[in-house]
Short mmCIF file of C-alpha atoms in Angstrom, two decimals:
data_model
loop_
_atom_site.label_atom_id
_atom_site.label_comp_id
_atom_site.label_asym_id
_atom_site.label_seq_id
_atom_site.Cartn_x
_atom_site.Cartn_y
_atom_site.Cartn_z
CA MET A 127 -29.31 176.34 16.63
CA GLN A 128 -32.69 176.30 15.17
CA LYS A 129 -35.37 174.12 16.93
CA MET A 130 -39.39 173.74 16.94
CA MET A 131 -41.02 172.83 20.21
CA LEU A 132 -44.48 172.29 21.51
CA ASP A 133 -46.18 173.65 24.53
CA ASN A 134 -49.63 172.85 25.77
CA GLY A 135 -50.70 175.69 27.78
CA ASP A 136 -51.03 179.49 28.09
CA ILE A 137 -48.91 181.45 25.72
CA THR A 138 -49.08 184.57 28.01
CA LYS A 139 -47.15 182.62 30.72
CA LEU A 140 -44.20 181.68 28.52
CA ASN A 141 -40.79 182.96 29.32
CA VAL A 142 -39.67 183.70 25.77
CA ASP A 143 -38.22 186.86 24.01
CA ALA A 144 -41.52 187.14 22.03
CA ILE A 145 -45.10 185.75 21.85
CA VAL A 146 -47.16 186.19 18.72
CA ASN A 147 -50.61 187.60 18.96
CA ALA A 148 -53.06 186.37 16.63
CA ALA A 149 -54.61 189.63 16.32
CA ASN A 150 -57.51 191.39 14.50
CA LYS A 151 -56.69 194.23 11.90
CA SER A 152 -57.37 197.07 14.65
CA LEU A 153 -54.75 195.60 16.94
CA LEU A 154 -56.85 196.90 19.59
CA GLY A 155 -57.73 193.60 21.31
CA GLY A 156 -60.40 191.05 20.89
CA GLY A 157 -61.59 187.51 21.83
CA GLY A 158 -59.35 184.36 22.09
CA VAL A 159 -55.57 184.61 22.34
CA ASP A 160 -55.81 188.27 21.39
CA GLY A 161 -57.88 189.18 24.43
CA ALA A 162 -55.93 186.92 26.63
CA ILE A 163 -52.59 188.83 25.64
CA HIS A 164 -54.01 192.20 25.99
CA ARG A 165 -55.41 191.42 29.60
CA ALA A 166 -52.24 189.83 30.67
CA ALA A 167 -49.86 192.55 29.19
CA GLY A 168 -52.08 195.47 30.70
CA LYS A 169 -53.46 198.76 29.47
CA GLU A 170 -50.00 199.96 28.15
CA LEU A 171 -50.27 197.30 25.31
CA LEU A 172 -53.40 198.82 24.17
CA GLU A 173 -51.97 202.42 24.26
CA GLU A 174 -48.88 201.36 22.04
CA CYS A 175 -51.02 199.30 19.70
CA ARG A 176 -53.19 202.44 19.01
CA LYS A 177 -50.15 204.27 17.66
CA LEU A 178 -49.44 201.28 15.09
CA HIS A 179 -52.75 202.21 13.33
CA GLY A 180 -53.68 198.60 12.62
CA CYS A 181 -52.18 195.89 10.46
CA GLU A 182 -53.22 193.93 7.28
CA THR A 183 -53.86 190.35 6.80
CA GLY A 184 -50.46 188.45 6.63
CA GLU A 185 -48.41 191.30 8.06
CA ALA A 186 -46.79 191.63 11.39
CA LYS A 187 -45.85 194.51 13.91
CA ILE A 188 -44.33 194.43 17.28
CA THR A 189 -44.83 196.01 20.60
CA ARG A 190 -43.23 195.83 24.04
CA GLY A 191 -44.70 192.95 26.20
CA TYR A 192 -45.25 195.09 29.33
CA ARG A 193 -46.61 192.79 32.21
CA LEU A 194 -46.06 189.69 30.17
CA PRO A 195 -43.00 187.47 30.75
CA ALA A 196 -42.15 187.94 27.03
CA THR A 197 -40.14 191.10 26.15
CA TYR A 198 -42.06 191.59 22.97
CA VAL A 199 -45.44 190.87 21.27
CA ILE A 200 -45.46 190.25 17.60
CA HIS A 201 -49.00 191.04 16.38
CA THR A 202 -50.03 189.29 13.23
CA VAL A 203 -53.46 189.29 11.37
CA GLY A 204 -54.44 185.95 10.00
CA PRO A 205 -56.81 185.24 7.26
CA ILE A 206 -60.58 184.70 7.96
CA TYR A 207 -60.98 181.39 6.34
CA SER A 208 -62.82 181.24 2.96
CA GLY A 209 -61.29 178.26 1.24
CA ILE A 210 -59.36 180.33 -1.35
CA GLU A 211 -55.90 179.96 -2.26
CA GLN A 212 -55.11 183.37 -0.81
CA ASP A 213 -55.91 182.31 2.68
CA ALA A 214 -52.88 179.95 2.84
CA ARG A 215 -50.54 182.62 1.47
CA ASP A 216 -51.70 185.06 4.02
CA LEU A 217 -51.34 182.42 6.92
CA TYR A 218 -47.91 181.60 5.61
CA ASN A 219 -46.96 185.26 5.59
CA CYS A 220 -48.09 185.63 9.18
CA TYR A 221 -45.35 183.19 10.36
CA TRP A 222 -42.63 184.39 7.84
CA ASN A 223 -43.19 188.11 8.68
CA SER A 224 -43.49 187.35 12.37
CA LEU A 225 -39.81 185.63 12.11
CA GLN A 226 -38.55 188.33 10.12
CA LEU A 227 -39.32 190.84 12.82
CA ALA A 228 -37.76 188.51 15.28
CA VAL A 229 -34.48 188.82 13.61
CA GLU A 230 -34.74 192.69 13.11
CA HIS A 231 -35.22 192.83 17.07
CA GLY A 232 -32.65 190.18 18.11
CA ILE A 233 -35.32 187.76 19.24
CA HIS A 234 -34.06 184.07 19.83
CA SER A 235 -37.27 182.48 21.26
CA ILE A 236 -40.70 183.04 20.07
CA ALA A 237 -43.92 181.29 20.56
CA PHE A 238 -46.76 181.19 18.12
CA PRO A 239 -50.59 180.26 18.83
CA ALA A 240 -52.35 178.40 16.11
CA ILE A 241 -53.13 181.55 14.11
CA SER A 242 -56.72 181.71 12.42
CA THR A 243 -57.99 178.62 13.81
CA GLY A 244 -60.18 179.94 16.37
CA VAL A 245 -63.09 182.33 15.31
CA TYR A 246 -61.44 182.94 12.03
CA GLY A 247 -62.29 179.32 11.18
CA TYR A 248 -59.11 178.07 9.51
CA PRO A 249 -59.37 174.17 9.62
CA ILE A 250 -56.61 173.05 12.04
CA TYR A 251 -55.10 170.33 10.20
CA GLU A 252 -54.39 172.73 7.00
CA ALA A 253 -53.37 175.60 9.42
CA THR A 254 -50.92 173.19 11.21
CA GLN A 255 -49.04 172.08 7.99
CA ILE A 256 -48.76 175.71 6.93
CA ALA A 257 -47.36 176.92 10.07
CA ILE A 258 -44.79 174.26 10.32
CA SER A 259 -43.91 174.57 6.51
CA ALA A 260 -43.56 178.32 6.91
CA VAL A 261 -41.36 177.95 9.87
CA SER A 262 -39.22 175.11 8.27
CA GLU A 263 -38.70 177.12 5.09
CA TRP A 264 -37.67 180.08 7.00
CA PHE A 265 -35.00 178.13 8.97
CA ASP A 266 -33.79 176.72 5.48
CA GLN A 267 -33.41 180.54 4.25
CA HIS A 268 -31.81 181.67 7.49
CA PRO A 269 -29.55 178.76 8.59
CA ASN A 270 -27.17 180.95 10.67
CA TYR A 271 -29.87 182.58 12.77
CA ASP A 272 -30.24 180.76 16.24
CA ILE A 273 -34.03 180.79 17.16
CA GLN A 274 -36.35 178.50 19.19
CA VAL A 275 -39.87 178.28 18.07
CA ILE A 276 -42.54 177.24 20.25
CA PHE A 277 -46.04 176.35 19.01
CA SER A 278 -48.28 177.07 22.06
CA CYS A 279 -51.22 174.85 21.69
CA PHE A 280 -54.28 175.58 23.50
CA GLY A 281 -55.95 172.22 24.33
CA THR A 282 -55.16 168.60 23.94
CA LYS A 283 -56.55 168.10 20.36
CA VAL A 284 -54.55 170.96 18.97
CA PHE A 285 -51.25 169.79 20.61
CA GLN A 286 -51.76 166.30 19.25
CA ILE A 287 -52.25 167.55 15.65
CA TYR A 288 -48.95 169.71 16.10
CA LYS A 289 -47.11 166.86 17.52
CA GLU A 290 -48.18 164.37 14.74
CA GLU A 291 -47.28 166.99 12.07
CA LEU A 292 -43.77 167.69 13.59
CA GLU A 293 -43.03 164.03 13.87
CA LYS A 294 -43.69 163.60 10.10
CA ARG A 295 -40.96 166.03 9.44
CA MET A 296 -38.10 164.57 11.68
#
């Protein structure tokens, strides 16, 4: 069964197969959700990330979760918002490529933050539409893969925007 759900809380505390890290290109930690994931996972995550040699925008790489409840962390680099068409393609690819890694690693529950909507400045309404579209289209192209997707929203405003967008699609 494929399902999209919402959570209004701390992505580092979710008991899922994988959480997605809205990482920077170095994969070596940063602010926001990236920093929170690195702190919660412990220094072993940083050590493994060093071996990945970074990640390009729109791509995704996977590591173990270490001290997190999640078995894996999928690191993806969202676009720094500039208003060009490529931004939307790159953001879409963050979700798509993360889900592709999920299949490759037998992941059946995954939590995404609102990628690129923090310091990278992607407008939350547009980013939410892209996130839900990417996951919906991925579901359509992989109808036999059972996976639960959780959009982990940090704050009431983000949660409400995701809720409204999901309700439009039901």
